[in-house]
Amino acid sequence: MARSNPLIERLECRLAWHQTLHDHRCEPRNGLRWLPELRRWQAARLETSFEHFLNDPRRRDAALFFLTDVYGDHDFSRRDANVAKVVPMMQRMLPAAVLETVADGIELGVLTHALDLRMAQALQGLAPNRKRLDADLYARAYREVNYPRLRGHQIDLIAHLGVGLTKAVRMPGVSTLLRLSRGPAKATGLGELQGFLERGFAAFSALGDGRAFVEDIERSEREISRRLFAGEADPFAE
């Protein structure tokens, strides 16, 4: 009997969670009217919080990668659903460290979506007739949903993903592997995942001290989360 691979098992488990959570038949909260507005507002908030990164030429590309590919205002379900079809091939094609980064990215996407569904539901209860979100209403919904442990894990995953990319750019041959796998990835439905990895690799290759960048993001997001749960005024202030 073949020995099980805990990393593959983790990836498959998260992908199954992903599929259930995005299925409107299993999860009707996907149709809540607050969900798109919540995503729009969170993306705009994060862009404001990342302004100092975006103004730093060395960190700009890595910041844009986080804003568009990790924490963006668009649906990653197609990318992640395609991964589910080719997990055995990924195990053969990708080094374990890169595969772990993929697993972190998928888990982050699923957890973020799960928390967003709860936030949208809370917003529907708190403000059923409002159409636009602001910082005060967001903070009220954040505390209504609660889940400080899961919020902490969400930030853990952001940090793990960044550290994983930082390690990957130092691994011999990863750049060549990504370049050579571009054609096969596209042919087997891994094109979007390939693009995600290539953009992340390119952004972190130009970054220099990737760990310091990730630590800055982690520190800022943990402080914002603490302020939100504490009910402090202007929790997003720098």
XYZ file of N, CA and C in Angstrom:
714
model
N 0.842 -1.194 0.000
C 0.000 0.000 0.000
C 0.881 1.250 0.000
N 0.573 2.185 -0.876
C 1.361 3.407 -0.974
C 1.198 4.241 0.296
N 2.312 4.831 0.729
C 2.274 5.671 1.919
C 1.529 6.962 1.601
N 0.653 7.383 2.520
C -0.106 8.606 2.301
C 0.809 9.817 2.434
N 0.478 10.864 1.728
C 1.232 12.106 1.763
C 0.396 13.141 2.512
N 0.799 13.541 3.718
C -0.012 14.487 4.499
C -0.274 15.796 3.769
N 0.699 16.239 2.966
C 0.520 17.494 2.233
C -0.565 17.361 1.174
N -0.561 16.222 0.459
C -1.592 15.989 -0.552
C -2.954 15.828 0.116
N -2.981 15.134 1.250
C -4.245 14.984 1.975
C -4.790 16.332 2.422
N -3.905 17.199 2.894
C -4.329 18.549 3.289
C -4.885 19.312 2.099
N -4.175 19.218 0.975
C -4.613 19.929 -0.232
C -5.973 19.425 -0.692
N -6.156 18.111 -0.716
C -7.425 17.537 -1.163
C -8.566 17.909 -0.217
N -8.279 17.931 1.069
C -9.295 18.309 2.053
C -9.730 19.752 1.851
N -8.775 20.649 1.653
C -9.104 22.063 1.454
C -9.839 22.281 0.143
N -9.479 21.519 -0.873
C -10.175 21.647 -2.159
C -11.625 21.178 -2.048
N -11.858 20.114 -1.279
C -13.231 19.644 -1.073
C -14.044 20.702 -0.322
N -13.420 21.317 0.675
C -14.074 22.404 1.416
C -14.390 23.562 0.475
N -13.417 23.857 -0.383
C -13.593 24.928 -1.369
C -14.811 24.681 -2.252
N -14.927 23.470 -2.768
C -16.017 23.154 -3.684
C -17.370 23.265 -2.993
N -17.456 22.787 -1.761
C -18.715 22.862 -1.014
C -19.077 24.310 -0.700
N -18.085 25.085 -0.291
C -18.335 26.454 0.152
C -18.767 27.366 -0.997
N -18.317 27.060 -2.217
C -18.671 27.892 -3.371
C -19.904 27.389 -4.115
N -20.442 26.262 -3.690
C -21.632 25.694 -4.330
C -22.875 26.392 -3.774
N -23.589 27.117 -4.620
C -24.756 27.871 -4.167
C -25.839 26.952 -3.613
N -25.876 25.714 -4.063
C -26.888 24.784 -3.538
C -26.565 24.373 -2.109
N -25.274 24.219 -1.811
C -24.866 23.851 -0.453
C -24.751 25.073 0.451
N -24.400 26.206 -0.135
C -24.143 27.405 0.649
C -24.881 28.597 0.039
N -26.164 28.781 0.395
C -26.971 29.854 -0.195
C -26.480 31.255 0.147
N -25.629 31.391 1.168
C -25.119 32.720 1.502
C -24.250 33.311 0.395
N -23.850 32.484 -0.582
C -23.137 33.015 -1.737
C -23.978 34.034 -2.502
N -25.286 33.980 -2.323
C -26.171 34.910 -3.022
C -26.507 36.161 -2.234
N -25.945 36.332 -1.039
C -26.239 37.517 -0.246
C -25.757 38.780 -0.954
N -26.585 39.795 -0.955
C -26.248 41.019 -1.699
C -25.068 41.766 -1.083
N -24.786 41.515 0.206
C -23.682 42.206 0.847
C -22.316 41.631 0.439
N -22.283 40.426 -0.106
C -20.997 39.775 -0.362
C -20.121 40.554 -1.363
N -20.643 40.968 -2.530
C -19.788 41.731 -3.449
C -19.323 43.064 -2.866
N -20.202 43.742 -2.141
C -19.828 45.023 -1.541
C -18.757 44.828 -0.472
N -18.882 43.758 0.304
C -17.876 43.446 1.311
C -16.522 43.219 0.661
N -16.473 42.450 -0.399
C -15.208 42.177 -1.085
C -14.618 43.455 -1.661
N -15.467 44.280 -2.261
C -14.992 45.541 -2.829
C -14.370 46.408 -1.745
N -15.077 46.529 -0.601
C -14.610 47.394 0.475
C -13.306 46.874 1.075
N -13.223 45.569 1.284
C -12.010 44.996 1.867
C -10.810 45.178 0.947
N -11.021 45.032 -0.357
C -9.922 45.222 -1.302
C -9.440 46.668 -1.280
N -10.383 47.606 -1.216
C -10.014 49.025 -1.154
C -9.291 49.345 0.152
N -9.752 48.749 1.251
C -9.098 48.968 2.545
C -7.673 48.456 2.532
N -7.495 47.256 1.965
C -6.163 46.676 1.940
C -5.228 47.501 1.056
N -5.753 48.017 -0.046
C -4.924 48.855 -0.922
C -4.462 50.104 -0.179
N -5.338 50.690 0.629
C -4.957 51.848 1.437
C -3.891 51.471 2.453
N -4.072 50.321 3.110
C -3.094 49.863 4.092
C -1.745 49.546 3.457
N -1.753 49.168 2.178
C -0.528 48.803 1.465
C 0.098 49.996 0.741
N -0.427 51.188 0.954
C 0.037 52.337 0.173
C 1.541 52.543 0.292
N 2.083 52.366 1.508
C 3.528 52.576 1.680
C 4.338 51.511 0.952
N 3.804 50.296 0.839
C 4.469 49.263 0.045
C 4.428 49.612 -1.443
N 3.270 50.077 -1.898
C 3.099 50.397 -3.314
C 3.986 51.563 -3.741
N 4.331 52.424 -2.789
C 5.190 53.567 -3.091
C 6.673 53.232 -2.991
N 6.971 52.004 -2.603
C 8.362 51.542 -2.506
C 8.663 50.702 -3.753
N 9.524 51.181 -4.661
C 9.768 50.455 -5.923
C 10.182 49.007 -5.728
N 10.919 48.714 -4.670
C 11.393 47.342 -4.460
C 10.270 46.425 -3.991
N 9.302 46.984 -3.254
C 8.226 46.164 -2.688
C 6.919 46.244 -3.476
N 6.876 47.106 -4.457
C 5.622 47.346 -5.168
C 5.063 46.071 -5.813
N 5.902 45.328 -6.533
C 5.406 44.139 -7.235
C 4.878 43.088 -6.257
N 5.564 42.901 -5.137
C 5.100 41.937 -4.139
C 3.783 42.397 -3.521
N 3.654 43.692 -3.278
C 2.407 44.230 -2.733
C 1.264 44.035 -3.721
N 1.516 44.292 -4.999
C 0.485 44.100 -6.021
C 0.083 42.637 -6.120
N 1.053 41.733 -5.968
C 0.735 40.304 -5.991
C -0.231 39.953 -4.869
N 0.021 40.461 -3.674
C -0.889 40.201 -2.563
C -2.262 40.814 -2.826
N -2.286 42.008 -3.376
C -3.562 42.686 -3.600
C -4.393 42.013 -4.685
N -3.754 41.470 -5.706
C -4.505 40.919 -6.842
C -4.654 39.400 -6.795
N -3.607 38.697 -6.332
C -3.612 37.231 -6.403
C -3.894 36.542 -5.079
N -3.734 37.250 -3.984
C -3.910 36.628 -2.672
C -5.154 37.139 -1.982
N -5.355 38.450 -2.007
C -6.407 39.070 -1.210
C -7.284 39.956 -2.081
N -7.403 39.603 -3.349
C -8.064 40.494 -4.293
C -9.573 40.442 -4.263
N -10.155 41.335 -5.044
C -11.610 41.478 -5.121
C -12.167 40.677 -6.297
N -11.655 39.467 -6.510
C -12.207 38.640 -7.569
C -12.242 37.184 -7.125
N -12.932 36.406 -7.887
C -13.238 35.030 -7.518
C -12.103 34.102 -7.960
N -11.497 33.390 -7.005
C -10.426 32.451 -7.312
C -10.944 31.023 -7.481
N -12.264 30.858 -7.530
C -12.818 29.508 -7.497
C -12.435 28.702 -8.739
N -12.353 29.353 -9.900
C -11.979 28.614 -11.120
C -10.549 28.095 -11.011
N -9.636 28.954 -10.546
C -8.249 28.521 -10.367
C -8.160 27.330 -9.435
N -8.825 27.425 -8.302
C -8.710 26.387 -7.289
C -9.466 25.119 -7.670
N -10.583 25.277 -8.401
C -11.315 24.097 -8.857
C -10.493 23.300 -9.861
N -9.750 23.976 -10.717
C -8.901 23.284 -11.678
C -7.806 22.483 -10.981
N -7.326 23.012 -9.860
C -6.291 22.298 -9.112
C -6.790 20.931 -8.682
N -8.062 20.853 -8.289
C -8.625 19.599 -7.783
C -8.526 18.470 -8.810
N -8.530 18.821 -10.087
C -8.518 17.809 -11.149
C -7.130 17.214 -11.381
N -6.115 17.926 -10.949
C -4.759 17.515 -11.349
C -3.801 17.390 -10.153
N -4.334 17.088 -8.979
C -3.478 16.964 -7.791
C -2.377 15.917 -7.993
N -2.662 14.711 -8.525
C -1.577 13.737 -8.714
C -0.467 14.261 -9.627
N -0.846 14.986 -10.692
C 0.154 15.542 -11.598
C 0.982 16.614 -10.892
N 0.319 17.427 -10.063
C 1.042 18.452 -9.322
C 2.092 17.837 -8.419
N 1.751 16.697 -7.815
C 2.683 16.026 -6.914
C 3.950 15.616 -7.659
N 3.804 15.267 -8.933
C 4.968 14.882 -9.742
C 5.731 16.093 -10.255
N 5.015 17.190 -10.552
C 5.624 18.341 -11.214
C 6.275 19.328 -10.261
N 5.710 19.496 -9.060
C 6.135 20.582 -8.190
C 6.919 20.076 -6.990
N 7.985 20.770 -6.598
C 8.681 20.426 -5.351
C 7.740 20.566 -4.165
N 8.018 19.824 -3.101
C 7.132 19.833 -1.934
C 6.955 21.236 -1.362
N 8.042 22.036 -1.350
C 7.951 23.389 -0.791
C 6.996 24.261 -1.591
N 7.006 24.105 -2.914
C 6.107 24.882 -3.764
C 4.675 24.378 -3.598
N 4.522 23.062 -3.498
C 3.198 22.479 -3.302
C 2.591 22.945 -1.973
N 3.429 23.074 -0.964
C 2.944 23.572 0.329
C 2.464 25.017 0.214
N 3.159 25.808 -0.588
C 2.736 27.191 -0.817
C 1.394 27.225 -1.540
N 1.186 26.322 -2.496
C -0.108 26.213 -3.172
C -1.202 25.871 -2.159
N -0.911 24.908 -1.281
C -1.894 24.507 -0.264
C -2.232 25.682 0.654
N -1.216 26.455 1.037
C -1.462 27.630 1.876
C -2.352 28.635 1.151
N -2.079 28.848 -0.142
C -2.873 29.799 -0.906
C -4.323 29.375 -1.026
N -4.554 28.089 -1.253
C -5.920 27.590 -1.375
C -6.635 27.640 -0.031
N -5.947 27.243 1.037
C -6.572 27.302 2.361
C -6.902 28.741 2.737
N -6.014 29.673 2.420
C -6.285 31.079 2.704
C -7.523 31.547 1.949
N -7.624 31.165 0.674
C -8.791 31.564 -0.107
C -10.085 31.006 0.447
N -10.053 29.748 0.862
C -11.266 29.118 1.394
C -11.657 29.731 2.733
N -10.679 29.919 3.625
C -10.984 30.503 4.930
C -11.495 31.933 4.784
N -10.879 32.694 3.897
C -11.327 34.068 3.667
C -12.760 34.086 3.160
N -13.091 33.172 2.259
C -14.459 33.117 1.733
C -15.446 32.718 2.829
N -15.046 31.769 3.668
C -15.928 31.352 4.764
C -16.200 32.508 5.714
N -15.174 33.265 6.046
C -15.358 34.418 6.927
C -16.167 35.515 6.232
N -15.953 35.681 4.932
C -16.731 36.681 4.190
C -18.218 36.331 4.178
N -18.534 35.045 4.055
C -19.942 34.637 4.087
C -20.572 34.979 5.424
N -19.834 34.766 6.500
C -20.347 35.104 7.824
C -20.485 36.616 7.990
N -19.518 37.357 7.439
C -19.597 38.817 7.499
C -20.806 39.328 6.717
N -21.024 38.776 5.519
C -22.163 39.207 4.708
C -23.475 38.923 5.423
N -23.553 37.782 6.087
C -24.756 37.437 6.850
C -24.951 38.406 8.015
N -23.862 38.744 8.710
C -23.956 39.696 9.823
C -24.376 41.071 9.317
N -23.837 41.489 8.195
C -24.194 42.788 7.630
C -25.667 42.835 7.240
N -26.176 41.721 6.740
C -27.589 41.662 6.384
C -28.467 41.867 7.617
N -28.030 41.319 8.753
C -28.790 41.503 9.980
C -28.638 42.891 10.570
N -27.421 43.462 10.487
C -27.156 44.768 11.075
C -27.699 45.918 10.228
N -27.654 45.772 8.910
C -28.026 46.880 8.028
C -28.736 46.340 6.785
N -29.951 45.813 6.952
C -30.634 45.169 5.827
C -30.982 46.114 4.674
N -31.054 47.415 4.950
C -31.477 48.361 3.907
C -30.345 49.216 3.354
N -29.180 49.128 3.953
C -28.050 49.918 3.454
C -27.417 49.230 2.252
N -26.746 50.047 1.430
C -26.126 49.499 0.228
C -24.609 49.627 0.235
N -24.082 50.558 1.019
C -22.645 50.783 1.019
C -22.071 50.531 2.410
N -20.869 50.006 2.410
C -20.175 49.663 3.645
C -19.230 50.789 4.033
N -19.068 51.012 5.327
C -18.054 51.942 5.814
C -17.309 51.278 6.974
N -16.296 51.976 7.494
C -15.433 51.378 8.507
C -16.190 51.036 9.786
N -17.128 51.900 10.181
C -17.877 51.657 11.413
C -18.754 50.411 11.296
N -19.472 50.296 10.190
C -20.341 49.137 9.997
C -19.509 47.866 9.841
N -18.386 47.965 9.142
C -17.499 46.807 8.996
C -17.027 46.319 10.365
N -16.616 47.264 11.220
C -16.129 46.890 12.548
C -17.226 46.236 13.374
N -18.450 46.737 13.277
C -19.563 46.128 14.011
C -19.794 44.692 13.541
N -19.763 44.469 12.241
C -19.961 43.121 11.709
C -18.803 42.202 12.095
N -17.603 42.733 12.094
C -16.407 41.961 12.460
C -16.547 41.415 13.869
N -16.991 42.274 14.787
C -17.174 41.835 16.174
C -18.385 40.922 16.314
N -19.403 41.144 15.499
C -20.592 40.290 15.534
C -20.228 38.860 15.124
N -19.412 38.731 14.095
C -18.972 37.413 13.632
C -18.022 36.771 14.650
N -17.136 37.598 15.213
C -16.189 37.162 16.235
C -15.113 36.258 15.614
N -14.909 35.047 16.081
C -13.904 34.107 15.567
C -12.477 34.661 15.604
N -11.989 35.130 16.749
C -10.617 35.648 16.790
C -9.568 34.592 16.423
N -9.809 33.329 16.786
C -8.821 32.289 16.446
C -8.705 32.117 14.938
N -9.851 32.101 14.249
C -9.814 31.942 12.796
C -9.232 33.175 12.115
N -9.501 34.358 12.658
C -8.884 35.566 12.114
C -7.363 35.498 12.273
N -6.919 34.981 13.413
C -5.491 34.817 13.612
C -4.893 33.824 12.633
N -5.627 32.728 12.381
C -5.136 31.719 11.433
C -5.113 32.273 10.014
N -6.069 33.118 9.682
C -6.077 33.764 8.374
C -4.781 34.558 8.163
N -4.363 35.286 9.181
C -3.122 36.051 9.081
C -1.916 35.120 9.075
N -1.990 34.012 9.833
C -0.925 32.999 9.778
C -0.702 32.526 8.345
N -1.796 32.255 7.647
C -1.699 31.733 6.284
C -1.108 32.765 5.329
N -1.454 34.034 5.528
C -0.843 35.093 4.712
C 0.672 35.070 4.902
N 1.092 34.961 6.165
C 2.523 34.923 6.465
C 3.169 33.667 5.890
N 2.521 32.506 6.057
C 3.088 31.258 5.536
C 3.248 31.324 4.014
N 2.263 31.896 3.341
C 2.327 31.998 1.882
C 3.503 32.869 1.463
N 3.661 34.004 2.129
C 4.775 34.892 1.803
C 6.116 34.265 2.094
N 6.236 33.586 3.226
C 7.498 32.918 3.574
C 7.780 31.788 2.584
N 6.723 31.073 2.178
C 6.901 29.995 1.203
C 7.445 30.504 -0.119
N 6.925 31.631 -0.580
C 7.440 32.210 -1.816
C 8.868 32.713 -1.634
N 9.160 33.249 -0.464
C 10.520 33.710 -0.181
C 11.507 32.549 -0.252
N 11.115 31.389 0.298
C 11.972 30.205 0.239
C 12.088 29.673 -1.188
N 10.973 29.709 -1.910
C 10.961 29.133 -3.260
C 11.920 29.855 -4.195
N 11.998 31.181 -4.068
C 12.877 31.916 -4.992
C 14.351 31.595 -4.743
N 14.656 31.018 -3.580
C 16.049 30.658 -3.270
C 16.372 29.220 -3.648
N 15.361 28.464 -4.052
C 15.589 27.061 -4.391
C 16.148 26.934 -5.795
N 17.271 26.229 -5.977
C 17.848 26.051 -7.312
C 16.874 25.328 -8.242
N 16.719 25.839 -9.421
C 15.935 25.154 -10.448
C 14.461 25.469 -10.476
N 13.924 26.165 -9.469
C 12.484 26.427 -9.452
C 12.092 27.352 -10.594
N 12.892 28.368 -10.850
C 12.604 29.292 -11.941
C 12.549 28.552 -13.280
N 13.525 27.675 -13.510
C 13.552 26.888 -14.749
C 12.359 25.941 -14.824
N 12.023 25.311 -13.695
C 10.886 24.391 -13.649
C 9.588 25.110 -14.021
N 9.380 26.293 -13.468
C 8.167 27.050 -13.783
C 8.118 27.417 -15.264
N 9.248 27.795 -15.801
C 9.288 28.172 -17.213
C 8.998 26.966 -18.112
N 9.580 25.816 -17.797
C 9.390 24.617 -18.610
C 7.979 24.038 -18.471
N 7.338 24.268 -17.316
C 6.018 23.683 -17.091
C 4.885 24.563 -17.604
N 5.211 25.707 -18.198
C 4.174 26.645 -18.654
C 3.250 26.000 -19.677
N 3.814 25.341 -20.676
C 2.994 24.706 -21.710
C 2.155 23.558 -21.176
N 2.787 22.575 -20.501
C 1.990 21.482 -19.928
C 0.925 21.958 -18.950
N 1.228 22.975 -18.174
C 0.246 23.482 -17.205
C -0.983 24.017 -17.925
N -0.764 24.760 -18.971
C -1.889 25.313 -19.727
C -2.722 24.195 -20.353
N -2.050 23.168 -20.861
C -2.745 22.074 -21.530
C -3.545 21.211 -20.573
N -3.165 21.192 -19.303
C -3.831 20.307 -18.341
C -4.737 21.054 -17.369
N -5.032 22.311 -17.662
C -5.952 23.062 -16.813
C -5.304 23.755 -15.642
N -3.970 23.790 -15.627
C -3.258 24.442 -14.537
C -2.762 25.835 -14.908
N -3.285 26.390 -15.984
C -2.792 27.675 -16.472
C -2.919 28.789 -15.450
N -4.065 28.867 -14.768
C -4.254 29.945 -13.785
C -3.358 29.750 -12.577
N -3.195 28.505 -12.138
C -2.282 28.240 -11.035
C -0.846 28.558 -11.452
N -0.475 28.198 -12.668
C 0.860 28.498 -13.179
C 1.110 30.008 -13.146
N 0.115 30.776 -13.595
C 0.248 32.228 -13.580
C 0.413 32.767 -12.170
N -0.356 32.211 -11.237
C -0.251 32.600 -9.829
C 1.168 32.370 -9.320
N 1.725 31.193 -9.583
C 3.068 30.875 -9.107
C 4.125 31.740 -9.798
N 3.989 31.943 -11.104
C 4.969 32.749 -11.823
C 4.961 34.197 -11.349
N 3.767 34.758 -11.152
C 3.690 36.151 -10.682
C 4.259 36.282 -9.273
N 3.936 35.309 -8.418
C 4.479 35.347 -7.069
C 5.988 35.189 -7.055
N 6.491 34.264 -7.875
C 7.933 34.031 -7.939
C 8.650 35.275 -8.441
N 8.122 35.891 -9.505
C 8.752 37.094 -10.061
C 8.739 38.238 -9.057
N 7.604 38.422 -8.378
C 7.487 39.521 -7.421
C 8.450 39.353 -6.257
N 8.565 38.129 -5.732
C 9.426 37.904 -4.577
C 10.891 37.798 -4.970
N 11.182 37.475 -6.226
C 12.572 37.461 -6.687
C 13.146 38.874 -6.674
N 12.312 39.854 -6.989
C 12.760 41.248 -7.042
C 12.708 41.936 -5.688
N 12.211 41.239 -4.680
C 11.909 41.880 -3.404
C 13.133 42.116 -2.529
N 14.086 41.193 -2.566
C 15.204 41.308 -1.642
C 14.875 40.580 -0.350
N 14.595 41.327 0.698
C 14.304 40.735 2.004
C 12.816 40.410 2.103
N 12.442 39.231 1.608
C 11.037 38.840 1.597
C 10.466 38.646 2.984
N 11.274 38.131 3.895
C 10.777 37.889 5.246
C 10.407 39.190 5.950
N 11.199 40.227 5.753
C 10.889 41.515 6.381
C 9.583 42.077 5.839
N 9.364 41.907 4.547
C 8.118 42.361 3.920
C 6.922 41.624 4.517
N 7.040 40.307 4.621
C 5.951 39.491 5.171
C 5.710 39.851 6.635
N 6.762 40.054 7.384
C 6.616 40.416 8.797
C 5.907 41.761 8.956
N 6.184 42.709 8.060
C 5.505 44.010 8.108
C 4.007 43.850 7.881
N 3.634 43.015 6.884
C 2.215 42.768 6.616
C 1.568 42.090 7.810
N 2.220 41.067 8.319
C 1.665 40.305 9.448
C 1.463 41.202 10.667
N 2.447 42.018 10.973
C 2.356 42.911 12.142
C 1.191 43.887 11.987
N 1.066 44.465 10.806
C 0.007 45.440 10.561
C -1.375 44.800 10.644
N -1.553 43.627 10.015
C -2.861 42.984 10.003
C -3.263 42.476 11.390
N -2.309 42.027 12.177
C -2.635 41.587 13.539
C -3.051 42.782 14.403
N -2.408 43.910 14.215
C -2.771 45.086 14.992
C -4.158 45.592 14.597
N -4.469 45.578 13.299
C -5.800 45.990 12.853
C -6.862 45.054 13.420
N -6.603 43.757 13.397
C -7.554 42.795 13.944
C -7.760 43.028 15.440
N -6.672 43.289 16.156
C -6.786 43.549 17.599
C -7.664 44.771 17.859
N -7.439 45.831 17.092
C -8.222 47.059 17.267
C -9.698 46.832 16.946
N -9.949 46.047 15.910
C -11.337 45.780 15.535
C -12.060 45.039 16.655
N -11.445 44.002 17.183
C -12.085 43.243 18.257
C -12.223 44.081 19.526
N -11.294 45.018 19.752
C -11.332 45.858 20.949
C -12.334 47.006 20.803
N -12.849 47.215 19.591
C -13.797 48.300 19.372
C -13.148 49.667 19.405
N -11.860 49.747 19.071
C -11.173 51.027 19.088
C -11.626 51.909 17.932
N -11.596 53.213 18.163
C -11.934 54.165 17.110
C -10.851 54.153 16.046
N -11.241 54.256 14.775
C -10.330 54.321 13.637
C -9.323 53.165 13.665
N -9.790 51.930 13.608
C -8.891 50.776 13.723
C -7.904 50.632 12.563
N -8.169 51.291 11.435
C -7.303 51.147 10.265
C -6.259 52.250 10.157
N -6.195 53.139 11.154
C -5.234 54.229 11.120
C -3.812 53.679 11.194
N -2.923 54.298 10.453
C -1.507 53.875 10.481
C -0.828 54.444 11.713
